[in-house]
mmCIF file with all atom_site columns, C-alpha atoms in Angstrom:
data_model
loop_
_atom_site.group_PDB
_atom_site.id
_atom_site.type_symbol
_atom_site.label_atom_id
_atom_site.label_alt_id
_atom_site.label_comp_id
_atom_site.label_asym_id
_atom_site.label_entity_id
_atom_site.label_seq_id
_atom_site.pdbx_PDB_ins_code
_atom_site.Cartn_x
_atom_site.Cartn_y
_atom_site.Cartn_z
_atom_site.occupancy
_atom_site.B_iso_or_equiv
_atom_site.pdbx_formal_charge
_atom_site.auth_seq_id
_atom_site.auth_comp_id
_atom_site.auth_asym_id
_atom_site.auth_atom_id
_atom_site.pdbx_PDB_model_num
ATOM 1   C CA . MET T 1 1   ? 0.000   0.000   0.000   1.00 0.00 ? 30  MET T CA 1
ATOM 2   C CA . SER T 1 2   ? 2.837   2.307   0.489   1.00 0.00 ? 31  SER T CA 1
ATOM 3   C CA . ASP T 1 3   ? 3.338   2.502   -3.250  1.00 0.00 ? 32  ASP T CA 1
ATOM 4   C CA . ALA T 1 4   ? -0.257  3.502   -3.719  1.00 0.00 ? 33  ALA T CA 1
ATOM 5   C CA . LYS T 1 5   ? 0.006   6.026   -0.927  1.00 0.00 ? 34  LYS T CA 1
ATOM 6   C CA . GLU T 1 6   ? 3.142   7.560   -2.454  1.00 0.00 ? 35  GLU T CA 1
ATOM 7   C CA . LEU T 1 7   ? 1.512   7.649   -5.857  1.00 0.00 ? 36  LEU T CA 1
ATOM 8   C CA . ALA T 1 8   ? -1.548  9.419   -4.460  1.00 0.00 ? 37  ALA T CA 1
ATOM 9   C CA . GLU T 1 9   ? 0.534   11.956  -2.553  1.00 0.00 ? 38  GLU T CA 1
ATOM 10  C CA . GLY T 1 10  ? 2.635   12.632  -5.678  1.00 0.00 ? 39  GLY T CA 1
ATOM 11  C CA . ALA T 1 11  ? -0.510  13.237  -7.755  1.00 0.00 ? 40  ALA T CA 1
ATOM 12  C CA . VAL T 1 12  ? -1.903  15.626  -5.153  1.00 0.00 ? 41  VAL T CA 1
ATOM 13  C CA . SER T 1 13  ? 1.324   17.608  -5.034  1.00 0.00 ? 42  SER T CA 1
ATOM 14  C CA . LYS T 1 14  ? 1.420   17.875  -8.837  1.00 0.00 ? 43  LYS T CA 1
ATOM 15  C CA . VAL T 1 15  ? -2.178  19.194  -8.853  1.00 0.00 ? 44  VAL T CA 1
ATOM 16  C CA . GLU T 1 16  ? -1.321  21.758  -6.171  1.00 0.00 ? 45  GLU T CA 1
ATOM 17  C CA . GLN T 1 17  ? 1.703   22.938  -8.144  1.00 0.00 ? 46  GLN T CA 1
ATOM 18  C CA . ALA T 1 18  ? -0.330  23.244  -11.329 1.00 0.00 ? 47  ALA T CA 1
ATOM 19  C CA . GLY T 1 19  ? -3.093  25.162  -9.517  1.00 0.00 ? 48  GLY T CA 1
ATOM 20  C CA . SER T 1 20  ? -0.767  27.726  -7.976  1.00 0.00 ? 49  SER T CA 1
ATOM 21  C CA . GLY T 1 21  ? 1.204   28.504  -11.150 1.00 0.00 ? 50  GLY T CA 1
ATOM 22  C CA . GLY T 1 22  ? -1.755  28.677  -13.556 1.00 0.00 ? 51  GLY T CA 1
ATOM 23  C CA . GLY T 1 23  ? -3.196  32.069  -12.379 1.00 0.00 ? 52  GLY T CA 1
ATOM 24  C CA . ILE T 1 24  ? -2.581  35.579  -13.780 1.00 0.00 ? 53  ILE T CA 1
ATOM 25  C CA . GLY T 1 25  ? 0.990   36.660  -13.247 1.00 0.00 ? 54  GLY T CA 1
ATOM 26  C CA . VAL T 1 26  ? 2.085   39.921  -11.649 1.00 0.00 ? 55  VAL T CA 1
ATOM 27  C CA . LEU T 1 27  ? 3.329   41.576  -14.889 1.00 0.00 ? 56  LEU T CA 1
ATOM 28  C CA . PRO T 1 28  ? 0.029   41.312  -16.830 1.00 0.00 ? 57  PRO T CA 1
ATOM 29  C CA . LEU T 1 29  ? -1.878  42.526  -13.779 1.00 0.00 ? 58  LEU T CA 1
ATOM 30  C CA . VAL T 1 30  ? 0.368   45.622  -13.505 1.00 0.00 ? 59  VAL T CA 1
ATOM 31  C CA . LEU T 1 31  ? -0.072  46.352  -17.237 1.00 0.00 ? 60  LEU T CA 1
ATOM 32  C CA . ILE T 1 32  ? -3.868  46.161  -16.963 1.00 0.00 ? 61  ILE T CA 1
ATOM 33  C CA . VAL T 1 33  ? -3.903  48.541  -13.989 1.00 0.00 ? 62  VAL T CA 1
ATOM 34  C CA . LEU T 1 34  ? -1.554  51.018  -15.741 1.00 0.00 ? 63  LEU T CA 1
ATOM 35  C CA . CYS T 1 35  ? -3.652  51.015  -18.946 1.00 0.00 ? 64  CYS T CA 1
ATOM 36  C CA . THR T 1 36  ? -6.847  51.585  -16.950 1.00 0.00 ? 65  THR T CA 1
ATOM 37  C CA . VAL T 1 37  ? -5.298  54.489  -15.042 1.00 0.00 ? 66  VAL T CA 1
ATOM 38  C CA . ALA T 1 38  ? -3.987  56.042  -18.301 1.00 0.00 ? 67  ALA T CA 1
ATOM 39  C CA . MET T 1 39  ? -7.423  55.827  -19.941 1.00 0.00 ? 68  MET T CA 1
ATOM 40  C CA . VAL T 1 40  ? -9.169  57.394  -16.939 1.00 0.00 ? 69  VAL T CA 1
ATOM 41  C CA . LEU T 1 41  ? -6.613  60.238  -16.731 1.00 0.00 ? 70  LEU T CA 1
ATOM 42  C CA . GLY T 1 42  ? -6.916  60.837  -20.494 1.00 0.00 ? 71  GLY T CA 1
ATOM 43  C CA . ALA T 1 43  ? -10.701 61.029  -20.296 1.00 0.00 ? 72  ALA T CA 1
ATOM 44  C CA . VAL T 1 44  ? -10.628 63.410  -17.330 1.00 0.00 ? 73  VAL T CA 1
ATOM 45  C CA . GLY T 1 45  ? -7.946  65.592  -18.969 1.00 0.00 ? 74  GLY T CA 1
ATOM 46  C CA . GLY T 1 46  ? -9.842  65.690  -22.252 1.00 0.00 ? 75  GLY T CA 1
ATOM 47  C CA . GLY T 1 47  ? -13.052 66.624  -20.459 1.00 0.00 ? 76  GLY T CA 1
ATOM 48  C CA . LEU T 1 48  ? -11.347 69.445  -18.562 1.00 0.00 ? 77  LEU T CA 1
ATOM 49  C CA . TYR T 1 49  ? -9.717  70.712  -21.757 1.00 0.00 ? 78  TYR T CA 1
ATOM 50  C CA . TRP T 1 50  ? -13.076 70.739  -23.583 1.00 0.00 ? 79  TRP T CA 1
ATOM 51  C CA . LEU T 1 51  ? -14.830 72.488  -20.678 1.00 0.00 ? 80  LEU T CA 1
ATOM 52  C CA . SER T 1 52  ? -12.138 75.178  -20.486 1.00 0.00 ? 81  SER T CA 1
ATOM 53  C CA . LYS T 1 53  ? -12.195 75.809  -24.251 1.00 0.00 ? 82  LYS T CA 1
ATOM 54  C CA . THR T 1 54  ? -15.988 76.161  -24.340 1.00 0.00 ? 83  THR T CA 1
ATOM 55  C CA . GLY T 1 55  ? -15.888 78.567  -21.387 1.00 0.00 ? 84  GLY T CA 1
ATOM 56  C CA . ARG T 1 56  ? -17.895 76.315  -19.088 1.00 0.00 ? 85  ARG T CA 1
ATOM 57  C CA . LEU T 1 57  ? -14.936 75.883  -16.746 1.00 0.00 ? 86  LEU T CA 1
ATOM 58  C CA . PRO T 1 58  ? -13.153 79.151  -16.010 1.00 0.00 ? 87  PRO T CA 1
ATOM 59  C CA . MET T 1 59  ? -9.447  78.600  -15.556 1.00 0.00 ? 88  MET T CA 1
ATOM 60  C CA . PRO T 1 60  ? -7.283  81.124  -13.686 1.00 0.00 ? 89  PRO T CA 1
ATOM 61  C CA . GLY T 1 61  ? -4.801  82.717  -16.046 1.00 0.00 ? 90  GLY T CA 1
ATOM 62  C CA . ALA T 1 62  ? -6.602  81.402  -19.117 1.00 0.00 ? 91  ALA T CA 1
ATOM 63  C CA . VAL T 1 63  ? -7.393  83.779  -21.936 1.00 0.00 ? 92  VAL T CA 1
ATOM 64  C CA . ALA T 1 64  ? -11.129 84.211  -22.381 1.00 0.00 ? 93  ALA T CA 1
ATOM 65  C CA . PRO T 1 65  ? -12.405 83.631  -25.916 1.00 0.00 ? 94  PRO T CA 1
ATOM 66  C CA . ALA T 1 66  ? -12.848 86.848  -27.847 1.00 0.00 ? 95  ALA T CA 1
ATOM 67  C CA . VAL T 1 67  ? -16.441 87.947  -28.218 1.00 0.00 ? 96  VAL T CA 1
ATOM 68  C CA . VAL T 1 68  ? -17.138 89.224  -31.695 1.00 0.00 ? 97  VAL T CA 1
ATOM 69  C CA . LYS T 1 69  ? -19.627 92.035  -31.554 1.00 0.00 ? 98  LYS T CA 1
ATOM 70  C CA . MET T 1 70  ? -21.682 92.280  -34.699 1.00 0.00 ? 99  MET T CA 1
ATOM 71  C CA . GLU T 1 71  ? -22.943 95.691  -35.570 1.00 0.00 ? 100 GLU T CA 1
ATOM 72  C CA . PRO T 1 72  ? -26.538 95.806  -36.730 1.00 0.00 ? 101 PRO T CA 1
ATOM 73  C CA . MET T 1 73  ? -26.939 95.919  -40.462 1.00 0.00 ? 102 MET T CA 1
ATOM 74  C CA . LYS T 1 74  ? -27.281 99.464  -41.717 1.00 0.00 ? 103 LYS T CA 1
ATOM 75  C CA . THR T 1 75  ? -30.220 99.913  -44.031 1.00 0.00 ? 104 THR T CA 1
ATOM 76  C CA . ARG T 1 76  ? -31.995 102.694 -45.806 1.00 0.00 ? 105 ARG T CA 1
ATOM 77  C CA . VAL T 1 77  ? -35.508 102.924 -47.210 1.00 0.00 ? 106 VAL T CA 1
ATOM 78  C CA . VAL T 1 78  ? -36.150 104.023 -50.766 1.00 0.00 ? 107 VAL T CA 1
ATOM 79  C CA . VAL T 1 79  ? -39.719 104.923 -51.663 1.00 0.00 ? 108 VAL T CA 1
ATOM 80  C CA . LEU T 1 80  ? -40.454 104.457 -55.345 1.00 0.00 ? 109 LEU T CA 1
ATOM 81  C CA . GLU T 1 81  ? -42.917 106.702 -57.136 1.00 0.00 ? 110 GLU T CA 1
ATOM 82  C CA . PRO T 1 82  ? -46.367 105.181 -57.718 1.00 0.00 ? 111 PRO T CA 1
ATOM 83  C CA . LEU T 1 83  ? -46.423 102.499 -60.411 1.00 0.00 ? 112 LEU T CA 1
ATOM 84  C CA . LEU T 1 84  ? -49.372 101.916 -62.726 1.00 0.00 ? 113 LEU T CA 1
ATOM 85  C CA . VAL T 1 85  ? -49.133 98.514  -64.428 1.00 0.00 ? 114 VAL T CA 1
ATOM 86  C CA . ASN T 1 86  ? -51.361 96.829  -67.010 1.00 0.00 ? 115 ASN T CA 1
ATOM 87  C CA . LEU T 1 87  ? -51.913 93.260  -65.829 1.00 0.00 ? 116 LEU T CA 1
ATOM 88  C CA . ALA T 1 88  ? -51.824 90.091  -67.933 1.00 0.00 ? 117 ALA T CA 1
ATOM 89  C CA . ASP T 1 89  ? -55.550 89.346  -67.541 1.00 0.00 ? 118 ASP T CA 1
ATOM 90  C CA . GLN T 1 90  ? -57.566 88.462  -70.642 1.00 0.00 ? 119 GLN T CA 1
ATOM 91  C CA . GLY T 1 91  ? -59.092 91.509  -72.244 1.00 0.00 ? 120 GLY T CA 1
ATOM 92  C CA . GLY T 1 92  ? -56.352 93.800  -70.931 1.00 0.00 ? 121 GLY T CA 1
ATOM 93  C CA . ALA T 1 93  ? -58.757 95.798  -68.751 1.00 0.00 ? 122 ALA T CA 1
ATOM 94  C CA . SER T 1 94  ? -57.086 95.030  -65.403 1.00 0.00 ? 123 SER T CA 1
ATOM 95  C CA . TYR T 1 95  ? -54.436 97.212  -63.895 1.00 0.00 ? 124 TYR T CA 1
ATOM 96  C CA . LEU T 1 96  ? -52.485 97.614  -60.709 1.00 0.00 ? 125 LEU T CA 1
ATOM 97  C CA . ARG T 1 97  ? -51.594 100.803 -58.887 1.00 0.00 ? 126 ARG T CA 1
ATOM 98  C CA . VAL T 1 98  ? -48.860 100.237 -56.322 1.00 0.00 ? 127 VAL T CA 1
ATOM 99  C CA . VAL T 1 99  ? -46.544 102.322 -54.181 1.00 0.00 ? 128 VAL T CA 1
ATOM 100 C CA . MET T 1 100 ? -43.541 100.448 -52.797 1.00 0.00 ? 129 MET T CA 1
ATOM 101 C CA . ALA T 1 101 ? -40.880 101.176 -50.252 1.00 0.00 ? 130 ALA T CA 1
ATOM 102 C CA . LEU T 1 102 ? -37.717 99.075  -50.514 1.00 0.00 ? 131 LEU T CA 1
ATOM 103 C CA . GLU T 1 103 ? -35.461 98.503  -47.534 1.00 0.00 ? 132 GLU T CA 1
ATOM 104 C CA . LEU T 1 104 ? -31.924 98.304  -48.920 1.00 0.00 ? 133 LEU T CA 1
ATOM 105 C CA . GLU T 1 105 ? -28.730 97.226  -47.210 1.00 0.00 ? 134 GLU T CA 1
ATOM 106 C CA . ASP T 1 106 ? -26.219 100.042 -46.960 1.00 0.00 ? 135 ASP T CA 1
ATOM 107 C CA . PRO T 1 107 ? -22.807 98.522  -47.612 1.00 0.00 ? 136 PRO T CA 1
ATOM 108 C CA . PRO T 1 108 ? -20.037 99.847  -45.383 1.00 0.00 ? 137 PRO T CA 1
ATOM 109 C CA . PRO T 1 109 ? -17.781 102.327 -47.157 1.00 0.00 ? 138 PRO T CA 1
ATOM 110 C CA . PRO T 1 110 ? -14.352 101.056 -48.191 1.00 0.00 ? 139 PRO T CA 1
ATOM 111 C CA . LYS T 1 111 ? -11.571 101.909 -45.745 1.00 0.00 ? 140 LYS T CA 1
ATOM 112 C CA . ASP T 1 112 ? -9.631  104.089 -48.171 1.00 0.00 ? 141 ASP T CA 1
ATOM 113 C CA . ALA T 1 113 ? -12.664 105.770 -49.739 1.00 0.00 ? 142 ALA T CA 1
ATOM 114 C CA . LYS T 1 114 ? -13.291 109.445 -49.256 1.00 0.00 ? 143 LYS T CA 1
ATOM 115 C CA . PRO T 1 115 ? -16.854 110.576 -48.574 1.00 0.00 ? 144 PRO T CA 1
ATOM 116 C CA . LYS T 1 116 ? -18.710 111.619 -51.707 1.00 0.00 ? 145 LYS T CA 1
ATOM 117 C CA . GLU T 1 117 ? -19.468 115.252 -52.085 1.00 0.00 ? 146 GLU T CA 1
ATOM 118 C CA . GLU T 1 118 ? -22.874 115.698 -53.629 1.00 0.00 ? 147 GLU T CA 1
ATOM 119 C CA . LYS T 1 119 ? -23.213 118.687 -55.861 1.00 0.00 ? 148 LYS T CA 1
ATOM 120 C CA . PRO T 1 120 ? -26.493 120.551 -55.738 1.00 0.00 ? 149 PRO T CA 1
ATOM 121 C CA . ALA T 1 121 ? -28.675 120.030 -58.787 1.00 0.00 ? 150 ALA T CA 1
ATOM 122 C CA . GLU T 1 122 ? -28.354 122.751 -61.335 1.00 0.00 ? 151 GLU T CA 1
ATOM 123 C CA . LYS T 1 123 ? -31.447 124.745 -62.141 1.00 0.00 ? 152 LYS T CA 1
ATOM 124 C CA . GLY T 1 124 ? -33.537 123.004 -64.783 1.00 0.00 ? 153 GLY T CA 1
ATOM 125 C CA . LYS T 1 125 ? -31.725 119.632 -64.533 1.00 0.00 ? 154 LYS T CA 1
ATOM 126 C CA . VAL T 1 126 ? -33.225 116.532 -62.977 1.00 0.00 ? 155 VAL T CA 1
ATOM 127 C CA . VAL T 1 127 ? -31.013 114.274 -60.856 1.00 0.00 ? 156 VAL T CA 1
ATOM 128 C CA . VAL T 1 128 ? -31.580 110.614 -61.791 1.00 0.00 ? 157 VAL T CA 1
ATOM 129 C CA . ASN T 1 129 ? -30.692 107.729 -59.513 1.00 0.00 ? 158 ASN T CA 1
ATOM 130 C CA . GLU T 1 130 ? -29.832 104.853 -61.854 1.00 0.00 ? 159 GLU T CA 1
ATOM 131 C CA . ASP T 1 131 ? -30.529 102.156 -59.262 1.00 0.00 ? 160 ASP T CA 1
ATOM 132 C CA . GLU T 1 132 ? -34.035 103.490 -58.615 1.00 0.00 ? 161 GLU T CA 1
ATOM 133 C CA . VAL T 1 133 ? -34.753 103.530 -62.353 1.00 0.00 ? 162 VAL T CA 1
ATOM 134 C CA . LYS T 1 134 ? -33.566 99.926  -62.663 1.00 0.00 ? 163 LYS T CA 1
ATOM 135 C CA . MET T 1 135 ? -35.657 98.841  -59.647 1.00 0.00 ? 164 MET T CA 1
ATOM 136 C CA . ARG T 1 136 ? -38.780 100.506 -61.103 1.00 0.00 ? 165 ARG T CA 1
ATOM 137 C CA . ASP T 1 137 ? -38.140 98.756  -64.434 1.00 0.00 ? 166 ASP T CA 1
ATOM 138 C CA . VAL T 1 138 ? -37.827 95.350  -62.761 1.00 0.00 ? 167 VAL T CA 1
ATOM 139 C CA . ALA T 1 139 ? -40.988 95.950  -60.707 1.00 0.00 ? 168 ALA T CA 1
ATOM 140 C CA . LEU T 1 140 ? -42.949 96.958  -63.812 1.00 0.00 ? 169 LEU T CA 1
ATOM 141 C CA . THR T 1 141 ? -41.682 93.922  -65.729 1.00 0.00 ? 170 THR T CA 1
ATOM 142 C CA . VAL T 1 142 ? -42.429 91.415  -62.961 1.00 0.00 ? 171 VAL T CA 1
ATOM 143 C CA . LEU T 1 143 ? -45.813 92.854  -62.025 1.00 0.00 ? 172 LEU T CA 1
ATOM 144 C CA . GLY T 1 144 ? -46.861 93.230  -65.682 1.00 0.00 ? 173 GLY T CA 1
ATOM 145 C CA . ARG T 1 145 ? -46.615 89.446  -66.177 1.00 0.00 ? 174 ARG T CA 1
ATOM 146 C CA . GLU T 1 146 ? -49.023 88.743  -63.307 1.00 0.00 ? 175 GLU T CA 1
ATOM 147 C CA . THR T 1 147 ? -52.788 88.414  -63.378 1.00 0.00 ? 176 THR T CA 1
ATOM 148 C CA . SER T 1 148 ? -55.093 90.086  -60.883 1.00 0.00 ? 177 SER T CA 1
ATOM 149 C CA . THR T 1 149 ? -55.940 86.701  -59.336 1.00 0.00 ? 178 THR T CA 1
ATOM 150 C CA . SER T 1 150 ? -52.294 85.799  -58.723 1.00 0.00 ? 179 SER T CA 1
ATOM 151 C CA . LEU T 1 151 ? -51.512 89.238  -57.283 1.00 0.00 ? 180 LEU T CA 1
ATOM 152 C CA . LEU T 1 152 ? -54.320 89.044  -54.764 1.00 0.00 ? 181 LEU T CA 1
ATOM 153 C CA . ALA T 1 153 ? -52.878 85.783  -53.414 1.00 0.00 ? 182 ALA T CA 1
ATOM 154 C CA . PRO T 1 154 ? -50.363 86.284  -50.562 1.00 0.00 ? 183 PRO T CA 1
ATOM 155 C CA . GLU T 1 155 ? -47.534 84.704  -52.576 1.00 0.00 ? 184 GLU T CA 1
ATOM 156 C CA . GLY T 1 156 ? -47.994 87.132  -55.481 1.00 0.00 ? 185 GLY T CA 1
ATOM 157 C CA . LYS T 1 157 ? -46.217 90.060  -53.808 1.00 0.00 ? 186 LYS T CA 1
ATOM 158 C CA . GLU T 1 158 ? -42.576 88.838  -53.767 1.00 0.00 ? 187 GLU T CA 1
ATOM 159 C CA . LEU T 1 159 ? -40.212 91.109  -55.697 1.00 0.00 ? 188 LEU T CA 1
ATOM 160 C CA . ARG T 1 160 ? -37.092 90.912  -53.567 1.00 0.00 ? 189 ARG T CA 1
ATOM 161 C CA . SER T 1 161 ? -35.407 88.087  -55.498 1.00 0.00 ? 190 SER T CA 1
ATOM 162 C CA . ALA T 1 162 ? -36.238 89.606  -58.894 1.00 0.00 ? 191 ALA T CA 1
ATOM 163 C CA . ILE T 1 163 ? -34.755 92.993  -57.954 1.00 0.00 ? 192 ILE T CA 1
ATOM 164 C CA . SER T 1 164 ? -31.656 91.388  -56.427 1.00 0.00 ? 193 SER T CA 1
ATOM 165 C CA . THR T 1 165 ? -31.153 89.337  -59.594 1.00 0.00 ? 194 THR T CA 1
ATOM 166 C CA . HIS T 1 166 ? -31.538 92.207  -62.065 1.00 0.00 ? 195 HIS T CA 1
ATOM 167 C CA . VAL T 1 167 ? -29.845 94.945  -60.024 1.00 0.00 ? 196 VAL T CA 1
ATOM 168 C CA . PRO T 1 168 ? -26.811 93.218  -58.445 1.00 0.00 ? 197 PRO T CA 1
ATOM 169 C CA . ASP T 1 169 ? -25.445 96.469  -56.938 1.00 0.00 ? 198 ASP T CA 1
ATOM 170 C CA . VAL T 1 170 ? -28.466 96.662  -54.638 1.00 0.00 ? 199 VAL T CA 1
ATOM 171 C CA . LYS T 1 171 ? -29.172 94.229  -51.778 1.00 0.00 ? 200 LYS T CA 1
ATOM 172 C CA . VAL T 1 172 ? -32.919 94.303  -51.021 1.00 0.00 ? 201 VAL T CA 1
ATOM 173 C CA . VAL T 1 173 ? -33.739 93.373  -47.428 1.00 0.00 ? 202 VAL T CA 1
ATOM 174 C CA . ASP T 1 174 ? -37.515 93.875  -47.583 1.00 0.00 ? 203 ASP T CA 1
ATOM 175 C CA . VAL T 1 175 ? -40.256 95.078  -49.920 1.00 0.00 ? 204 VAL T CA 1
ATOM 176 C CA . MET T 1 176 ? -43.097 97.018  -48.331 1.00 0.00 ? 205 MET T CA 1
ATOM 177 C CA . PHE T 1 177 ? -46.287 98.124  -50.072 1.00 0.00 ? 206 PHE T CA 1
ATOM 178 C CA . THR T 1 178 ? -47.807 101.389 -48.956 1.00 0.00 ? 207 THR T CA 1
ATOM 179 C CA . GLU T 1 179 ? -50.566 101.245 -51.603 1.00 0.00 ? 208 GLU T CA 1
ATOM 180 C CA . PHE T 1 180 ? -51.828 98.211  -53.497 1.00 0.00 ? 209 PHE T CA 1
ATOM 181 C CA . LEU T 1 181 ? -54.900 98.609  -55.705 1.00 0.00 ? 210 LEU T CA 1
ATOM 182 C CA . VAL T 1 182 ? -56.042 96.059  -58.285 1.00 0.00 ? 211 VAL T CA 1
ATOM 183 C CA . GLN T 1 183 ? -58.740 97.180  -60.734 1.00 0.00 ? 212 GLN T CA 1
ATOM 184 C CA . ARG T 1 184 ? -60.514 94.423  -62.708 1.00 0.00 ? 213 ARG T CA 1
#
């Protein structure tokens, strides 16, 4: 029996040795802990960086982001003389009488430009604003193609895009009607 007893004790000792050496070693465990710590520190650092850049986390000594102050757009209103337009209705008996005011964007003057000196109109001469003449022409052309039915619909009063297309020097912000009369 002693041989059997020795054989059994030898088998038990081999199992114990295999069980103790088969676990995770110290080096892989240290690497896992270091990688976890690096990822956590990276996430926290990235979060703090993002919060400080967006201004949600004020940092002492940090430069605040520059606030760009936009000046309101400068505009002017040009009132066109009354327009009388024959409409495209059958029979040609319909017409439109309209008075418009156009809100135009005033572009900022160039930095090196000198202010214009306007000369007073000479006696007997009429001063003509070319842009106003062009805008009146576009309005007459666009409105002359319309019928009285289409003009009385809310969508029939849009001239801004047509004027901006045909008179590129002028930026129309809004078109306002002070009189709008359709005669059928």
